[in-house]
PDB file of C-alpha atoms in Angstrom:
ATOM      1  CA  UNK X 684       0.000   0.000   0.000  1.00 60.00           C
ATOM      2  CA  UNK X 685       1.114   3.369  -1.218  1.00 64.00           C
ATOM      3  CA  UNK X 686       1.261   6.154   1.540  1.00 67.00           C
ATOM      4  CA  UNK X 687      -2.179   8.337   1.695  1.00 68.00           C
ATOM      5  CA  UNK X 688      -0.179  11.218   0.643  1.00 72.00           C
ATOM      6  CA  UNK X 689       2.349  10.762  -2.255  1.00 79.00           C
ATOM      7  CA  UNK X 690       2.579  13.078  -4.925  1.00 84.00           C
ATOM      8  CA  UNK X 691       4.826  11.641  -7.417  1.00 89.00           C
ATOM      9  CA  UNK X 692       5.099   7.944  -8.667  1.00 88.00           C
ATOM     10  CA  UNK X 693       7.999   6.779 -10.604  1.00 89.00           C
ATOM     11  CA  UNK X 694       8.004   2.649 -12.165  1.00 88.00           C
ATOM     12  CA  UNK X 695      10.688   1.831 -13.864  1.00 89.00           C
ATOM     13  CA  UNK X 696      12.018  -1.944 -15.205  1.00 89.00           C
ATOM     14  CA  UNK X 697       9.150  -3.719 -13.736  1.00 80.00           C
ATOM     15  CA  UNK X 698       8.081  -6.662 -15.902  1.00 76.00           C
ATOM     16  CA  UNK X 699       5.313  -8.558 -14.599  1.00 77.00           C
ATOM     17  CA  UNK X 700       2.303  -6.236 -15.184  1.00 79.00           C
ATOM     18  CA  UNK X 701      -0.159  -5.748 -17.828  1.00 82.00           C
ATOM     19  CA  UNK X 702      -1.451  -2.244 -16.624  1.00 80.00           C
ATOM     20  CA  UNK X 703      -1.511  -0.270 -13.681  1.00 74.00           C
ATOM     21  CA  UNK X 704      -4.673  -1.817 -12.648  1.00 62.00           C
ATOM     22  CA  UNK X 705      -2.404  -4.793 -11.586  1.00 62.00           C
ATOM     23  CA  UNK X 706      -1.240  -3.052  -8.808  1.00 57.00           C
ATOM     24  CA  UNK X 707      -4.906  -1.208  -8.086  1.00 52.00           C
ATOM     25  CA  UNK X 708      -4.713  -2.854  -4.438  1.00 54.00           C
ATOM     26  CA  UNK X 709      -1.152  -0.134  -3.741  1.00 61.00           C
ATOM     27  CA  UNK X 710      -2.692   2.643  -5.617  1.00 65.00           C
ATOM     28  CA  UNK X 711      -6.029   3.341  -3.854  1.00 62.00           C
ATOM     29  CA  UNK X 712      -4.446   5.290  -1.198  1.00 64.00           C
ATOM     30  CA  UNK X 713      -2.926   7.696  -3.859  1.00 66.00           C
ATOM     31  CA  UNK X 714      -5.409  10.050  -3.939  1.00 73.00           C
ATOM     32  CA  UNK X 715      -2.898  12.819  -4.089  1.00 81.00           C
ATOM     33  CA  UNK X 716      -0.970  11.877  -6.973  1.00 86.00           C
ATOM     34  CA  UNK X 717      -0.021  14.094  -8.992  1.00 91.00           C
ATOM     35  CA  UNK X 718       2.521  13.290 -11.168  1.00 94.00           C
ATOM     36  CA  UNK X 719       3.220   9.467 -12.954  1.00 92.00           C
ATOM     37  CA  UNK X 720       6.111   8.516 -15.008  1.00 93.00           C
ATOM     38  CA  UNK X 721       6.566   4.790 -16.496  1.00 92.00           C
ATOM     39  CA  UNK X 722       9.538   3.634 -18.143  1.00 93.00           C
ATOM     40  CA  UNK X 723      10.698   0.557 -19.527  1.00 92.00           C
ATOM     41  CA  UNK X 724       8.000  -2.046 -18.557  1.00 90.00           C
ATOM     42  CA  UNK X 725       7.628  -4.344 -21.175  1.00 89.00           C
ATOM     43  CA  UNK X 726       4.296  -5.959 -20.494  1.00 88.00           C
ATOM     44  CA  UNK X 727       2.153  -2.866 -20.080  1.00 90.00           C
ATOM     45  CA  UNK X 728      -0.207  -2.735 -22.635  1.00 90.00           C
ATOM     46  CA  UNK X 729      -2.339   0.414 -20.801  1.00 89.00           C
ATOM     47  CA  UNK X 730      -2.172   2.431 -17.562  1.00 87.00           C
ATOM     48  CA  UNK X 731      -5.685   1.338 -17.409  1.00 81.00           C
ATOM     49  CA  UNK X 732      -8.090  -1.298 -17.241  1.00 77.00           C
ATOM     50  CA  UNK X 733     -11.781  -0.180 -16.807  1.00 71.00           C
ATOM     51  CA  UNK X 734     -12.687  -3.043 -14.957  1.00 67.00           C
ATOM     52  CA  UNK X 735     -10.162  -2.204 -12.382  1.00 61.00           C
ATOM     53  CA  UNK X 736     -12.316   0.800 -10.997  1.00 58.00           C
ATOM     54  CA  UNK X 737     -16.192  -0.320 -11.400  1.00 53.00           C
ATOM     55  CA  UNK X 738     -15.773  -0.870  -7.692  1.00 50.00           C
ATOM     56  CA  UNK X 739     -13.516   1.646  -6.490  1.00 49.00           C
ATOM     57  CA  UNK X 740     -14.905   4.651  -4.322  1.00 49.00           C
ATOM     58  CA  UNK X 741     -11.439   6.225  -5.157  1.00 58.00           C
ATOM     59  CA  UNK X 742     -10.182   6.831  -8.152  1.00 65.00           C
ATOM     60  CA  UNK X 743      -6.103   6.940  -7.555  1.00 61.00           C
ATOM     61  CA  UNK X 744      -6.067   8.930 -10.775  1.00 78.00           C
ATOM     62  CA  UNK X 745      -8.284  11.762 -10.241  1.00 82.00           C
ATOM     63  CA  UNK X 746      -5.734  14.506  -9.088  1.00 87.00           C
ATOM     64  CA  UNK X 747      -3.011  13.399 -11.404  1.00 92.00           C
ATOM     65  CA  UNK X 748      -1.533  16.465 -13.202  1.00 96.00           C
ATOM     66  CA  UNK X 749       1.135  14.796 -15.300  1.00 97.00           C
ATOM     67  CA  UNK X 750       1.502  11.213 -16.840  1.00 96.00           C
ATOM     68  CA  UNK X 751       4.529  10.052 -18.916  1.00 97.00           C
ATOM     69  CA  UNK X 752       5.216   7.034 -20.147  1.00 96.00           C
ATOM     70  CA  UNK X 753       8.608   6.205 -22.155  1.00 96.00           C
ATOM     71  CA  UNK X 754       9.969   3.111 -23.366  1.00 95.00           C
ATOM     72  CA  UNK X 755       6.443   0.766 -23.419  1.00 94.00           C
ATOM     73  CA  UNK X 756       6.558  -1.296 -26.212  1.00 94.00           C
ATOM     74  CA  UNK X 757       3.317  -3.074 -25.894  1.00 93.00           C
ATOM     75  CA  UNK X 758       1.347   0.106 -24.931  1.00 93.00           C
ATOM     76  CA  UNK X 759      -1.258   0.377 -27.160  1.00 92.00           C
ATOM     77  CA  UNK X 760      -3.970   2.405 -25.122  1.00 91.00           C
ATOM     78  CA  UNK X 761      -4.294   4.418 -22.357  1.00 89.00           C
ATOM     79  CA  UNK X 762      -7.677   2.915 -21.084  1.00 85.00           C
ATOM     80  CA  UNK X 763      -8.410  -0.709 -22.530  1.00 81.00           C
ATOM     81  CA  UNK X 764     -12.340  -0.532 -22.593  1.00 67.00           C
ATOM     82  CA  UNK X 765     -13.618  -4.148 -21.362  1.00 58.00           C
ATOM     83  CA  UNK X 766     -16.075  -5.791 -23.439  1.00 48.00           C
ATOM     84  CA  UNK X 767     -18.991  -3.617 -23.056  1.00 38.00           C
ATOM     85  CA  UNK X 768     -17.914  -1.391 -21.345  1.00 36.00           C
ATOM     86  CA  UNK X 769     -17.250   2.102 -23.066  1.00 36.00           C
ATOM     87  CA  UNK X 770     -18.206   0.468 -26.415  1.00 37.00           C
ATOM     88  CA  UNK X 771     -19.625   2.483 -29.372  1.00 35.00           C
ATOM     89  CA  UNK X 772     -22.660   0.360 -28.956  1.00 31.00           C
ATOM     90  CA  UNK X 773     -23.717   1.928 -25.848  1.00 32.00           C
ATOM     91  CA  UNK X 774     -23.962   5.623 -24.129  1.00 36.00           C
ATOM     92  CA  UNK X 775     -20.926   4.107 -21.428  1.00 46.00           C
ATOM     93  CA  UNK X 776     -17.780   6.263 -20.893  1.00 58.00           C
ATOM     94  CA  UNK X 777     -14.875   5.968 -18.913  1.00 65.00           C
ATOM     95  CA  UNK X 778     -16.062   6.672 -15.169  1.00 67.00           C
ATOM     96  CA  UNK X 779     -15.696  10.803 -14.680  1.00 68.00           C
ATOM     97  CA  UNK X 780     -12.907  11.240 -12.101  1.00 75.00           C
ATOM     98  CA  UNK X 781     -10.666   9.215 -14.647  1.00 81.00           C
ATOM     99  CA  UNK X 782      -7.542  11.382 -16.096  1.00 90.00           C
ATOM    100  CA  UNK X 783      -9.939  14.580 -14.625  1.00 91.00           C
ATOM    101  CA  UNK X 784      -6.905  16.797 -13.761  1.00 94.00           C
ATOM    102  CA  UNK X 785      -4.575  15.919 -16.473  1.00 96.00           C
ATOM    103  CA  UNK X 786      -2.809  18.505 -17.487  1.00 98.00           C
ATOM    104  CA  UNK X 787      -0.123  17.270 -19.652  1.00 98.00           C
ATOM    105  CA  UNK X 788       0.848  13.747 -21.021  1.00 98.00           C
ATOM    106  CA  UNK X 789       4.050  12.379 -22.952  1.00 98.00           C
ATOM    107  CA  UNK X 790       4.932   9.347 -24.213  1.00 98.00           C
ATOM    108  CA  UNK X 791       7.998   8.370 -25.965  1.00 97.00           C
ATOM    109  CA  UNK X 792       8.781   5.572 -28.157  1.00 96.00           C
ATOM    110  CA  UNK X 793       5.392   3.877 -27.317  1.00 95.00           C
ATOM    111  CA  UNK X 794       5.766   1.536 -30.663  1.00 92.00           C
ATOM    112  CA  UNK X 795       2.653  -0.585 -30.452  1.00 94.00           C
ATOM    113  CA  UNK X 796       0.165   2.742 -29.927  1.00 94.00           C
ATOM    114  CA  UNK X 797      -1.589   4.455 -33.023  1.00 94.00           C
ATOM    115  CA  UNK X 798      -4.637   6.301 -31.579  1.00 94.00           C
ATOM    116  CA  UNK X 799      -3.078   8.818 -28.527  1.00 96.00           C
ATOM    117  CA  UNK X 800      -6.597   9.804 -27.565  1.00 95.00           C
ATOM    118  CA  UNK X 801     -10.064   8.040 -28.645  1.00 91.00           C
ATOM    119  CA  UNK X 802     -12.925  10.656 -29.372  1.00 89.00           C
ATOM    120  CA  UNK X 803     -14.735   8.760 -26.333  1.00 87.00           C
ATOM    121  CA  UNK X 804     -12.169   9.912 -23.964  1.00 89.00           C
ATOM    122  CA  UNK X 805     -11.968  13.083 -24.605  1.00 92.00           C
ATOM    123  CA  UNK X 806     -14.830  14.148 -22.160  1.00 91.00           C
ATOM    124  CA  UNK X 807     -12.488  13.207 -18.895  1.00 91.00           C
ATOM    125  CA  UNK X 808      -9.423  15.671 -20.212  1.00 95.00           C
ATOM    126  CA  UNK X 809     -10.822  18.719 -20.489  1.00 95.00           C
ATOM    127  CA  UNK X 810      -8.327  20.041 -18.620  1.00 96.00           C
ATOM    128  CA  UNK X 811      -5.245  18.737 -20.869  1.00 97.00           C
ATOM    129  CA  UNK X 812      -3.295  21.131 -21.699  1.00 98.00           C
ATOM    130  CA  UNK X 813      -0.001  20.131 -23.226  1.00 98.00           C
ATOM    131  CA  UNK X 814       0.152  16.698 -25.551  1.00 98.00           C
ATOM    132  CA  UNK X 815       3.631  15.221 -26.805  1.00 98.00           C
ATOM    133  CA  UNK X 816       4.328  12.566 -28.647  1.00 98.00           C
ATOM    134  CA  UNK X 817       8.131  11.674 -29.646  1.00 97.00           C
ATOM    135  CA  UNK X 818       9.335   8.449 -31.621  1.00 96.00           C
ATOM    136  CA  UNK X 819       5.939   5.992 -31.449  1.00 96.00           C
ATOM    137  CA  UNK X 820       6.664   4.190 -34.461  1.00 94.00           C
ATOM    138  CA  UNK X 821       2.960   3.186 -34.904  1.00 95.00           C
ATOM    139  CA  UNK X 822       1.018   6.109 -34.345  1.00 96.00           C
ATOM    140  CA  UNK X 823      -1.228   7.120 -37.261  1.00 95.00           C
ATOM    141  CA  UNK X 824      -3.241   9.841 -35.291  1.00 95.00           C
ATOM    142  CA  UNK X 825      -3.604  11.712 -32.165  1.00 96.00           C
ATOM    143  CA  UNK X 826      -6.729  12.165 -31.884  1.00 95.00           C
ATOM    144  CA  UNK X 827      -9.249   9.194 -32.905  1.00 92.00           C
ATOM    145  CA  UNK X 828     -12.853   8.767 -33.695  1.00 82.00           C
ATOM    146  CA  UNK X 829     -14.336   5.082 -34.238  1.00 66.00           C
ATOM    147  CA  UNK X 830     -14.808   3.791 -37.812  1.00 58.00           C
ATOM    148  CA  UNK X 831     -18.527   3.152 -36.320  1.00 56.00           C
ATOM    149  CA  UNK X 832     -19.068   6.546 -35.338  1.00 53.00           C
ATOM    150  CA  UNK X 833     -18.302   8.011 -38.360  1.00 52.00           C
ATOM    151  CA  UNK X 834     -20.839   5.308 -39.847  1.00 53.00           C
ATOM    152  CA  UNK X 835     -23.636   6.401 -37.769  1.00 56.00           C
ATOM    153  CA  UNK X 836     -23.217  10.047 -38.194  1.00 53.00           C
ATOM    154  CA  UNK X 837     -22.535  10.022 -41.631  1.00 55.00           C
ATOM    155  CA  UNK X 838     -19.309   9.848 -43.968  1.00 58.00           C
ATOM    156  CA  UNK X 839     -19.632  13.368 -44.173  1.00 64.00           C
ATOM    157  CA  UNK X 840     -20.738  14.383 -40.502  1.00 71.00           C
ATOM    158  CA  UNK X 841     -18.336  16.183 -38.855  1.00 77.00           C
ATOM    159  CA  UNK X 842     -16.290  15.203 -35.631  1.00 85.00           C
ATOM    160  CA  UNK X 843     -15.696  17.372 -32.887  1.00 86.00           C
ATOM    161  CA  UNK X 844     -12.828  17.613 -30.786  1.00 91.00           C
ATOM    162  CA  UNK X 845     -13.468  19.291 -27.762  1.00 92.00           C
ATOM    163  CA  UNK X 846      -9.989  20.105 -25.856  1.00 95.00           C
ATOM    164  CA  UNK X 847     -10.679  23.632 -24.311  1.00 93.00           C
ATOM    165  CA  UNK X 848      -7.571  24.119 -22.109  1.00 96.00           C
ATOM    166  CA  UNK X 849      -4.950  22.310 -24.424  1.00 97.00           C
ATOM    167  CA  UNK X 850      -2.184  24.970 -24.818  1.00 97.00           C
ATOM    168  CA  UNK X 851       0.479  23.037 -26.685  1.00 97.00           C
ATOM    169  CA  UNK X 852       0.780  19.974 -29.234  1.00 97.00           C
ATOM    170  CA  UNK X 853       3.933  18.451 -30.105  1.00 97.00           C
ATOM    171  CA  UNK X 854       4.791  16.051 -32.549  1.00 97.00           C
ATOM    172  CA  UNK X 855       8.112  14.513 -33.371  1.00 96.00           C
ATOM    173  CA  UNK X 856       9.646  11.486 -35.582  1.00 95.00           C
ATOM    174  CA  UNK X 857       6.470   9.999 -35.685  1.00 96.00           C
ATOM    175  CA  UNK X 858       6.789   7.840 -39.302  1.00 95.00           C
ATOM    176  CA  UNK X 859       3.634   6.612 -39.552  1.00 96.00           C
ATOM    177  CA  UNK X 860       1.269   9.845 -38.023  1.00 96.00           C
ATOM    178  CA  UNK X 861      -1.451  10.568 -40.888  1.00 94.00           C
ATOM    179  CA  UNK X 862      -3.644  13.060 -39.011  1.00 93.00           C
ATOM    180  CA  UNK X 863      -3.640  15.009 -35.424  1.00 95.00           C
ATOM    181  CA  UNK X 864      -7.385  14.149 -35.507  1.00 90.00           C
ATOM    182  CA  UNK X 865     -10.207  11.549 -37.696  1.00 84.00           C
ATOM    183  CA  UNK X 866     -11.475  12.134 -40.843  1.00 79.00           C
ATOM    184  CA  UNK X 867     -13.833  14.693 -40.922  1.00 79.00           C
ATOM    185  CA  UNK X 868     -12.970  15.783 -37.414  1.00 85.00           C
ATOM    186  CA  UNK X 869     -12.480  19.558 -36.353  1.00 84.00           C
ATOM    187  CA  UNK X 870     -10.378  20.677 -33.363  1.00 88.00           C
ATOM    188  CA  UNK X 871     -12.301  22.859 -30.796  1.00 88.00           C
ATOM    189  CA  UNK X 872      -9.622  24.346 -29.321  1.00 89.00           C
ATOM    190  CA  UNK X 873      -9.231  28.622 -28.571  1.00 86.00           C
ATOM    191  CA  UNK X 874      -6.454  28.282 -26.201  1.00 92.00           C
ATOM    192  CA  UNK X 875      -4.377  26.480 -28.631  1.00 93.00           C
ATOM    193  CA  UNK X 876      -0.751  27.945 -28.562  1.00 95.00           C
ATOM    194  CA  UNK X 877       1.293  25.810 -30.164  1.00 96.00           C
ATOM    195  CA  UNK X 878       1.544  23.022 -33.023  1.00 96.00           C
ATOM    196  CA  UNK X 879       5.360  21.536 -33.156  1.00 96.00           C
ATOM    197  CA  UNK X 880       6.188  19.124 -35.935  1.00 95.00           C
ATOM    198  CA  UNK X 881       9.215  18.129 -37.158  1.00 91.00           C
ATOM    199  CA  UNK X 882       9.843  17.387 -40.984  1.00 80.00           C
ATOM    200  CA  UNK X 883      10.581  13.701 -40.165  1.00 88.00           C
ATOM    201  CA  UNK X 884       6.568  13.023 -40.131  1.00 93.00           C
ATOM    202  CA  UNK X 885       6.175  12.175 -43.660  1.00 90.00           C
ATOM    203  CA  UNK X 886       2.537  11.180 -44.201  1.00 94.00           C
ATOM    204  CA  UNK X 887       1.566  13.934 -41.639  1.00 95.00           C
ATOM    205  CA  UNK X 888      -0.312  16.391 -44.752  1.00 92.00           C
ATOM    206  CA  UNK X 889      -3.029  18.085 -43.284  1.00 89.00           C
ATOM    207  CA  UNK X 890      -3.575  20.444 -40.123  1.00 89.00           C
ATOM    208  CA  UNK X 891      -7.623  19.722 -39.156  1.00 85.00           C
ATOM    209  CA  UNK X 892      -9.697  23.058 -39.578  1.00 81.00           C
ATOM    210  CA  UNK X 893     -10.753  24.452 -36.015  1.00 81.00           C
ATOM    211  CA  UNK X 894     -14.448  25.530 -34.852  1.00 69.00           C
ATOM    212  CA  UNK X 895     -16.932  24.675 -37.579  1.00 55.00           C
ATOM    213  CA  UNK X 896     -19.047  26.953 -39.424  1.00 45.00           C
ATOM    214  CA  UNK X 897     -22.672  27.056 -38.309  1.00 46.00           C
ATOM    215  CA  UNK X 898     -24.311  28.192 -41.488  1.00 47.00           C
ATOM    216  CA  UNK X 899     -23.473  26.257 -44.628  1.00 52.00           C
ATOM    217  CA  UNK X 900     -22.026  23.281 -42.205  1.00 49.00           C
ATOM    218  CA  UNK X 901     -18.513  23.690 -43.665  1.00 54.00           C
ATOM    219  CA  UNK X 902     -14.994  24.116 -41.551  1.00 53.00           C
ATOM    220  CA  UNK X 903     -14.501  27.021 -40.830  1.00 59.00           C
ATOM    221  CA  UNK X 904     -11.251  29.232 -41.694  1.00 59.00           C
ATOM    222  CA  UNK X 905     -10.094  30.050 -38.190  1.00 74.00           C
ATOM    223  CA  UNK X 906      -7.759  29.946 -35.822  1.00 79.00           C
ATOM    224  CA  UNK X 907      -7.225  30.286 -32.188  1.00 83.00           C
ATOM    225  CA  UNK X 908      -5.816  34.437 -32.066  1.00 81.00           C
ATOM    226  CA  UNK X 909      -2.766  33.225 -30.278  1.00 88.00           C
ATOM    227  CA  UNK X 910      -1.273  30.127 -32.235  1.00 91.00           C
ATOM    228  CA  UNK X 911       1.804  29.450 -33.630  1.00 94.00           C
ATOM    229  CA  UNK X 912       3.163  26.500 -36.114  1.00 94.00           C
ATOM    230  CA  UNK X 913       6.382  25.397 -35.854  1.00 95.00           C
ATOM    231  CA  UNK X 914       7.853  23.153 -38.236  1.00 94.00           C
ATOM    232  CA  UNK X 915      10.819  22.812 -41.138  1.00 91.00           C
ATOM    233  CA  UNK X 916       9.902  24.650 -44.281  1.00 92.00           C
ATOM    234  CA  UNK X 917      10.283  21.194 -45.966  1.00 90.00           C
ATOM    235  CA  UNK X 918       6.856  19.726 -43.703  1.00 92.00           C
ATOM    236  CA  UNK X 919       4.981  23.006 -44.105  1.00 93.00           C
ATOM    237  CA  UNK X 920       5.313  23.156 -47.761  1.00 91.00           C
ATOM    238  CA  UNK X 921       4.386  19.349 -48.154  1.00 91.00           C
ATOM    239  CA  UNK X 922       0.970  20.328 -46.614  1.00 92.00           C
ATOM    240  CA  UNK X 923      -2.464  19.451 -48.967  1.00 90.00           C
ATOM    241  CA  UNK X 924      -5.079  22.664 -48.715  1.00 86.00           C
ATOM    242  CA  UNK X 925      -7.385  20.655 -50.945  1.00 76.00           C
ATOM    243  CA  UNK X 926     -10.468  20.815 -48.733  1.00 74.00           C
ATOM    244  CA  UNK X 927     -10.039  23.832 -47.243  1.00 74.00           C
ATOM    245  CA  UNK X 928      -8.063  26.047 -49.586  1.00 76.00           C
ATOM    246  CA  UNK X 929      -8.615  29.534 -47.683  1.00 79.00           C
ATOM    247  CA  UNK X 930      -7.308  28.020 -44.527  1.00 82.00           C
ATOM    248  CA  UNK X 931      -3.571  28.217 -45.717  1.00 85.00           C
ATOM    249  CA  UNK X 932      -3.798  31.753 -45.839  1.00 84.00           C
ATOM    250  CA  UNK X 933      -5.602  31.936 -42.390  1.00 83.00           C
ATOM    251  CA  UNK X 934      -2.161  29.596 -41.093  1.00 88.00           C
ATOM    252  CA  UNK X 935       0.593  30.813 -43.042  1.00 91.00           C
ATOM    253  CA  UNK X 936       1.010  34.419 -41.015  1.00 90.00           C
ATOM    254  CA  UNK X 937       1.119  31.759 -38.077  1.00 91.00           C
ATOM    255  CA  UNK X 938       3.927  29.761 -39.274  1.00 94.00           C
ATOM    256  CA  UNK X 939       7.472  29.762 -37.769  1.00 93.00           C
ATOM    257  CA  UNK X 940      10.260  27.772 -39.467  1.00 90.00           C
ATOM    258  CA  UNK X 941      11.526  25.499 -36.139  1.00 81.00           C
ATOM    259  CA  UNK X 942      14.844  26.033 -35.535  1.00 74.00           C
ATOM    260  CA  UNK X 943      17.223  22.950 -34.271  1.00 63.00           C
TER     261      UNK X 943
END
């Protein structure tokens, strides 16, 4: 058992669990913790499991600030949703106080991950504020909406992602990252501050539009009033305007070449 009033958690080299839910029995005391950094377990596939908490008065999560996780290389989730549980069959999400006061996450070289954050989630991290993601082989995009989703809203509905606090997004030597969010999905974002991408995401060759349009139903050209890109001139100029043609000229007063 964890004492009542730690603040910072630190695993590293421990091989024997599947997620933090594992260990739930230690962690219900930490109802102060604030911080959580994970490094180099090789069995974690997710920090955790819903099942772990349908029972729990305490969430040990709910006043954690910042969670990194380095070095997993069978992470493939942040919450594994049990079978029904969460599913896009049912009105089920991920119990409230989960992730509530995250503030920032990070993960590095998590190479078995390709959705960061599903659309479901996104309702317990309102108060995220910084996202990075650095060398995770597998991830196609950061934020993720389910294929049935999209079904039953239409193939031309649009998405929104609601992330009102987040303040900075940083992307780097991710190989495989196609979009930041779904297909057809819009970031609702006004404190947005910062996009960081390095020229060494190749398929990465659209920026989502942000806040749509109420009228005609269409994306709207806009931006938060105090964003910046950063990137190489070689990613910025590989970018495809194609559905949204006046929103390059909304971004590129916004654009900073990223200096090493």
């Amino acid at each position: 058992m964890l004492p009542i009033d730690i603040q910072q958690l630190h695993i590293s080299d421990f091989h024997y669990m599947r997620s933090l839910g594992d260990s739930i029995s230690c962690l219900t005391n930490a109802i102060d913790l604030t911080t959580c950094s994970i490094q180099y377990c090789d069995r974690i596939e997710c920090v955790v499991s819903l099942s772990s908490f349908t029972s729990s008065s305490t969430h040990p999560f709910q006043s954690l600030d910042v969670l990194v996780l380095d070095a997993q290389p069978k992470l493939s989730a942040l919450i594994i949703k049990d079978e029904g549980f969460g599913s896009t069959t049912t009105s089920t999400l991920a119990p409230c106080a989960t992730f509530s006061h995250l503030k920032e996450i990070t993960l590095i070289a998590c190479s078995s991950m390709k959705t960061v954050l599903p659309h479901w989630l996104l309702p317990n991290l309102q108060n995220l504020e910084e996202i990075s993601v650095y060398h995770c082989d597998e991830v196609e995009e950061i934020l993720g909406a389910p294929t049935s989703e999209v079904k039953e809203k239409g193939s031309d509905a649009l998405i929104k992602f609601h992330l009102p606090k987040l303040r900075k997004l940083r992307l780097y030597h991710l190989f495989e990252l196609k979009s930041i969010c779904s297909k057809n999905g819009v970031m609702v974002c006004d404190s947005l501050q910062l996009i960081e991408v390095d020229n060494v995401c190749y398929e990465l060759k659209k920026i989502p539009p942000f806040v749509p349009l109420v009228g005609d139903g269409q994306p709207y050209a806009y931006a938060p009033p105090s964003l910046t890109i950063s990137s190489n001139t070689e990613w910025w100029e590989s970018l495809e305007w194609d559905d949204h043609p006046n929103f390059k000229n909304v971004l590129q007063p916004l654009w900073k070449h990223r200096k090493h």
